[in-house]
Amino acid sequence: LISTLLDSARLQNSQTPLKKEWCDIEDLIGIALREFRSDVLHERVECRFEGNLPLFYGDCGLLIRLFVNLIDNALKYSYQDKPIEIAISATSSKWKITFSNQCPQLSSEELNNLFEKFYRTDNTADISGSGIGLSICKEISLAHNGSIRAYNHEHGISVEVILPVLKQPVSLPMEDQ
């Protein structure tokens, strides 16, 4: 909670620049997944990486926080025996990262409020949480000039993060040995 509040304060201070570097999104997802019990993940989390993914120029630490929060929410608010899917794709102009679970669908009002600070839906009283995790996700997405949205799908809810590609990785020529 303290770490989340510090990240929030850092993101809200426009004077604090992001610590941008080249990030391997697949690796960052792997690091985020290590925050959870491996037996839970092995049985429930399915990752789908589409195509040959380039590096992304962003704040790796904040992106890990984004992924941990979204995985945590997907696990906490889903049916216990159903899979969580993480799908990642990239084009030359944007990244699309989607976290989907199987759970009761939400009303359009609830979906619109999910990313507000301290918001919790009425049916979550028995699930621990502070209501700031998804607001941090929104702040991290916006700090990277991206967006985040939640929507219902056939069997549950998906949260989609779109991050624009603002800088292309440069391929260095291989040196002859």
CSV table of C-alpha atoms in Angstrom, one decimal:
chain,number,residue,atom,x,y,z
A,1,LEU,CA,0.0,0.0,0.0
A,2,ILE,CA,2.8,2.4,0.9
A,3,SER,CA,4.6,1.6,-2.3
A,4,THR,CA,1.4,2.2,-4.3
A,5,LEU,CA,0.8,5.6,-2.6
A,6,LEU,CA,4.4,6.6,-3.3
A,7,ASP,CA,4.0,5.7,-7.0
A,8,SER,CA,0.8,7.7,-7.1
A,9,ALA,CA,2.4,10.8,-5.5
A,10,ARG,CA,5.4,10.5,-7.9
A,11,LEU,CA,3.0,10.3,-10.9
A,12,GLN,CA,0.9,13.2,-9.8
A,13,ASN,CA,4.0,15.4,-9.5
A,14,SER,CA,4.5,16.6,-13.1
A,15,GLN,CA,8.0,17.8,-12.1
A,16,THR,CA,9.1,14.2,-11.6
A,17,PRO,CA,10.2,12.7,-14.9
A,18,LEU,CA,9.7,9.0,-15.7
A,19,LYS,CA,12.8,6.9,-15.5
A,20,LYS,CA,12.6,5.7,-19.1
A,21,GLU,CA,14.8,3.0,-20.6
A,22,TRP,CA,14.4,0.2,-23.1
A,23,CYS,CA,12.1,-2.5,-21.6
A,24,ASP,CA,11.3,-6.0,-22.8
A,25,ILE,CA,7.6,-6.3,-22.1
A,26,GLU,CA,7.7,-10.1,-22.0
A,27,ASP,CA,10.3,-9.9,-19.3
A,28,LEU,CA,8.4,-7.3,-17.3
A,29,ILE,CA,5.3,-9.6,-17.4
A,30,GLY,CA,7.5,-12.4,-16.1
A,31,ILE,CA,8.8,-10.3,-13.3
A,32,ALA,CA,5.2,-9.2,-12.4
A,33,LEU,CA,4.1,-12.9,-12.4
A,34,ARG,CA,6.8,-13.7,-9.9
A,35,GLU,CA,4.9,-11.6,-7.3
A,36,PHE,CA,2.3,-14.4,-7.1
A,37,ARG,CA,2.4,-18.0,-5.9
A,38,SER,CA,3.7,-20.2,-8.7
A,39,ASP,CA,1.1,-22.9,-8.1
A,40,VAL,CA,-1.8,-20.4,-8.7
A,41,LEU,CA,-0.2,-19.0,-11.8
A,42,HIS,CA,0.7,-22.3,-13.3
A,43,GLU,CA,-2.9,-23.4,-13.2
A,44,ARG,CA,-4.6,-20.2,-14.1
A,45,VAL,CA,-2.6,-17.7,-16.1
A,46,GLU,CA,-2.3,-18.0,-19.8
A,47,CYS,CA,0.0,-15.6,-21.7
A,48,ARG,CA,-0.3,-15.0,-25.4
A,49,PHE,CA,2.5,-13.0,-27.0
A,50,GLU,CA,1.6,-12.1,-30.6
A,51,GLY,CA,4.4,-11.9,-33.1
A,52,ASN,CA,8.0,-10.7,-32.6
A,53,LEU,CA,7.7,-8.0,-29.9
A,54,PRO,CA,10.1,-5.1,-30.0
A,55,LEU,CA,11.5,-3.3,-27.0
A,56,PHE,CA,9.4,-0.5,-25.5
A,57,TYR,CA,10.8,2.8,-24.2
A,58,GLY,CA,9.2,3.5,-20.8
A,59,ASP,CA,9.6,3.4,-17.1
A,60,CYS,CA,10.2,-0.4,-16.4
A,61,GLY,CA,9.5,-0.1,-12.7
A,62,LEU,CA,6.1,1.6,-13.2
A,63,LEU,CA,5.2,-0.9,-16.0
A,64,ILE,CA,5.9,-3.8,-13.6
A,65,ARG,CA,3.6,-2.1,-11.0
A,66,LEU,CA,0.9,-1.7,-13.7
A,67,PHE,CA,1.2,-5.4,-14.6
A,68,VAL,CA,1.2,-6.6,-11.0
A,69,ASN,CA,-1.9,-4.5,-10.2
A,70,LEU,CA,-3.8,-5.8,-13.3
A,71,ILE,CA,-2.8,-9.4,-12.6
A,72,ASP,CA,-3.8,-9.1,-9.0
A,73,ASN,CA,-7.2,-7.7,-9.9
A,74,ALA,CA,-7.8,-10.3,-12.6
A,75,LEU,CA,-7.0,-13.1,-10.0
A,76,LYS,CA,-9.0,-11.6,-7.1
A,77,TYR,CA,-12.1,-10.8,-9.0
A,78,SER,CA,-12.5,-13.9,-11.1
A,79,TYR,CA,-14.0,-17.3,-10.6
A,80,GLN,CA,-11.4,-19.4,-8.7
A,81,ASP,CA,-11.2,-22.3,-11.2
A,82,LYS,CA,-11.2,-20.2,-14.4
A,83,PRO,CA,-8.1,-19.0,-16.3
A,84,ILE,CA,-6.7,-15.5,-16.5
A,85,GLU,CA,-5.5,-14.5,-20.0
A,86,ILE,CA,-2.8,-11.9,-20.8
A,87,ALA,CA,-2.6,-11.0,-24.5
A,88,ILE,CA,0.2,-8.8,-25.8
A,89,SER,CA,0.6,-7.4,-29.3
A,90,ALA,CA,2.5,-4.5,-30.9
A,91,THR,CA,2.5,-2.6,-34.1
A,92,SER,CA,4.9,0.1,-35.2
A,93,SER,CA,2.7,2.7,-33.5
A,94,LYS,CA,1.2,1.1,-30.3
A,95,TRP,CA,1.3,-1.7,-27.8
A,96,LYS,CA,-1.9,-3.5,-26.7
A,97,ILE,CA,-1.9,-5.4,-23.5
A,98,THR,CA,-5.1,-7.1,-22.4
A,99,PHE,CA,-5.8,-8.8,-19.1
A,100,SER,CA,-9.0,-10.9,-19.2
A,101,ASN,CA,-10.8,-13.0,-16.5
A,102,GLN,CA,-14.0,-14.8,-16.1
A,103,CYS,CA,-16.3,-13.2,-13.6
A,104,PRO,CA,-19.7,-11.5,-13.3
A,105,GLN,CA,-20.0,-8.7,-15.8
A,106,LEU,CA,-20.3,-5.1,-14.5
A,107,SER,CA,-22.7,-2.3,-15.5
A,108,SER,CA,-21.4,0.4,-17.8
A,109,GLU,CA,-21.4,2.8,-14.8
A,110,GLU,CA,-19.2,0.5,-12.8
A,111,LEU,CA,-16.9,0.0,-15.7
A,112,ASN,CA,-16.5,3.8,-16.1
A,113,ASN,CA,-15.7,4.2,-12.4
A,114,LEU,CA,-13.2,1.3,-12.0
A,115,PHE,CA,-10.2,3.6,-12.4
A,116,GLU,CA,-11.3,6.3,-10.0
A,117,LYS,CA,-9.4,6.5,-6.7
A,118,PHE,CA,-10.9,4.5,-3.8
A,119,TYR,CA,-13.7,3.2,-6.0
A,120,ARG,CA,-14.9,-0.4,-5.3
A,121,THR,CA,-17.9,-2.1,-6.7
A,122,ASP,CA,-20.7,-3.1,-4.4
A,123,ASN,CA,-20.1,-6.8,-4.6
A,124,THR,CA,-16.5,-6.7,-3.4
A,125,ALA,CA,-17.0,-6.2,0.3
A,126,ASP,CA,-15.5,-9.7,1.0
A,127,ILE,CA,-12.3,-9.1,-1.2
A,128,SER,CA,-9.4,-7.2,0.4
A,129,GLY,CA,-8.2,-4.0,-1.4
A,130,SER,CA,-8.0,-0.3,-1.0
A,131,GLY,CA,-9.5,0.8,-4.2
A,132,ILE,CA,-6.4,2.6,-5.5
A,133,GLY,CA,-4.7,-0.1,-7.5
A,134,LEU,CA,-6.6,0.5,-10.7
A,135,SER,CA,-6.3,4.3,-10.3
A,136,ILE,CA,-2.5,3.8,-10.2
A,137,CYS,CA,-2.9,1.8,-13.4
A,138,LYS,CA,-4.6,4.7,-15.0
A,139,GLU,CA,-1.9,7.1,-13.8
A,140,ILE,CA,0.9,4.9,-15.1
A,141,SER,CA,-0.9,4.5,-18.5
A,142,LEU,CA,-1.4,8.2,-18.8
A,143,ALA,CA,2.2,9.0,-17.8
A,144,HIS,CA,3.3,6.9,-20.8
A,145,ASN,CA,0.8,8.9,-23.0
A,146,GLY,CA,-1.4,5.8,-23.1
A,147,SER,CA,-4.9,4.8,-22.1
A,148,ILE,CA,-6.7,2.1,-20.1
A,149,ARG,CA,-10.2,0.9,-20.3
A,150,ALA,CA,-12.3,-2.0,-18.9
A,151,TYR,CA,-15.1,-3.7,-20.9
A,152,ASN,CA,-17.3,-6.8,-20.6
A,153,HIS,CA,-16.6,-9.8,-22.8
A,154,GLU,CA,-18.7,-12.9,-23.2
A,155,HIS,CA,-17.6,-14.6,-19.9
A,156,GLY,CA,-16.3,-11.7,-17.8
A,157,ILE,CA,-14.2,-8.5,-17.9
A,158,SER,CA,-11.1,-7.4,-19.8
A,159,VAL,CA,-8.8,-4.5,-19.0
A,160,GLU,CA,-7.0,-3.2,-22.1
A,161,VAL,CA,-3.9,-1.0,-21.9
A,162,ILE,CA,-2.8,0.9,-25.0
A,163,LEU,CA,0.7,2.4,-25.0
A,164,PRO,CA,1.9,4.5,-27.9
A,165,VAL,CA,5.3,3.8,-29.4
A,166,LEU,CA,7.1,7.1,-29.0
A,167,LYS,CA,10.6,5.9,-29.8
A,168,GLN,CA,11.7,3.1,-32.0
A,169,PRO,CA,14.6,0.8,-31.0
A,170,VAL,CA,17.6,1.1,-33.2
A,171,SER,CA,19.2,-2.1,-34.5
A,172,LEU,CA,23.0,-2.0,-34.1
A,173,PRO,CA,25.1,-3.7,-36.8
A,174,MET,CA,26.7,-7.0,-35.7
A,175,GLU,CA,30.5,-6.7,-35.3
A,176,ASP,CA,32.6,-9.2,-37.2
A,177,GLN,CA,34.6,-11.4,-34.9
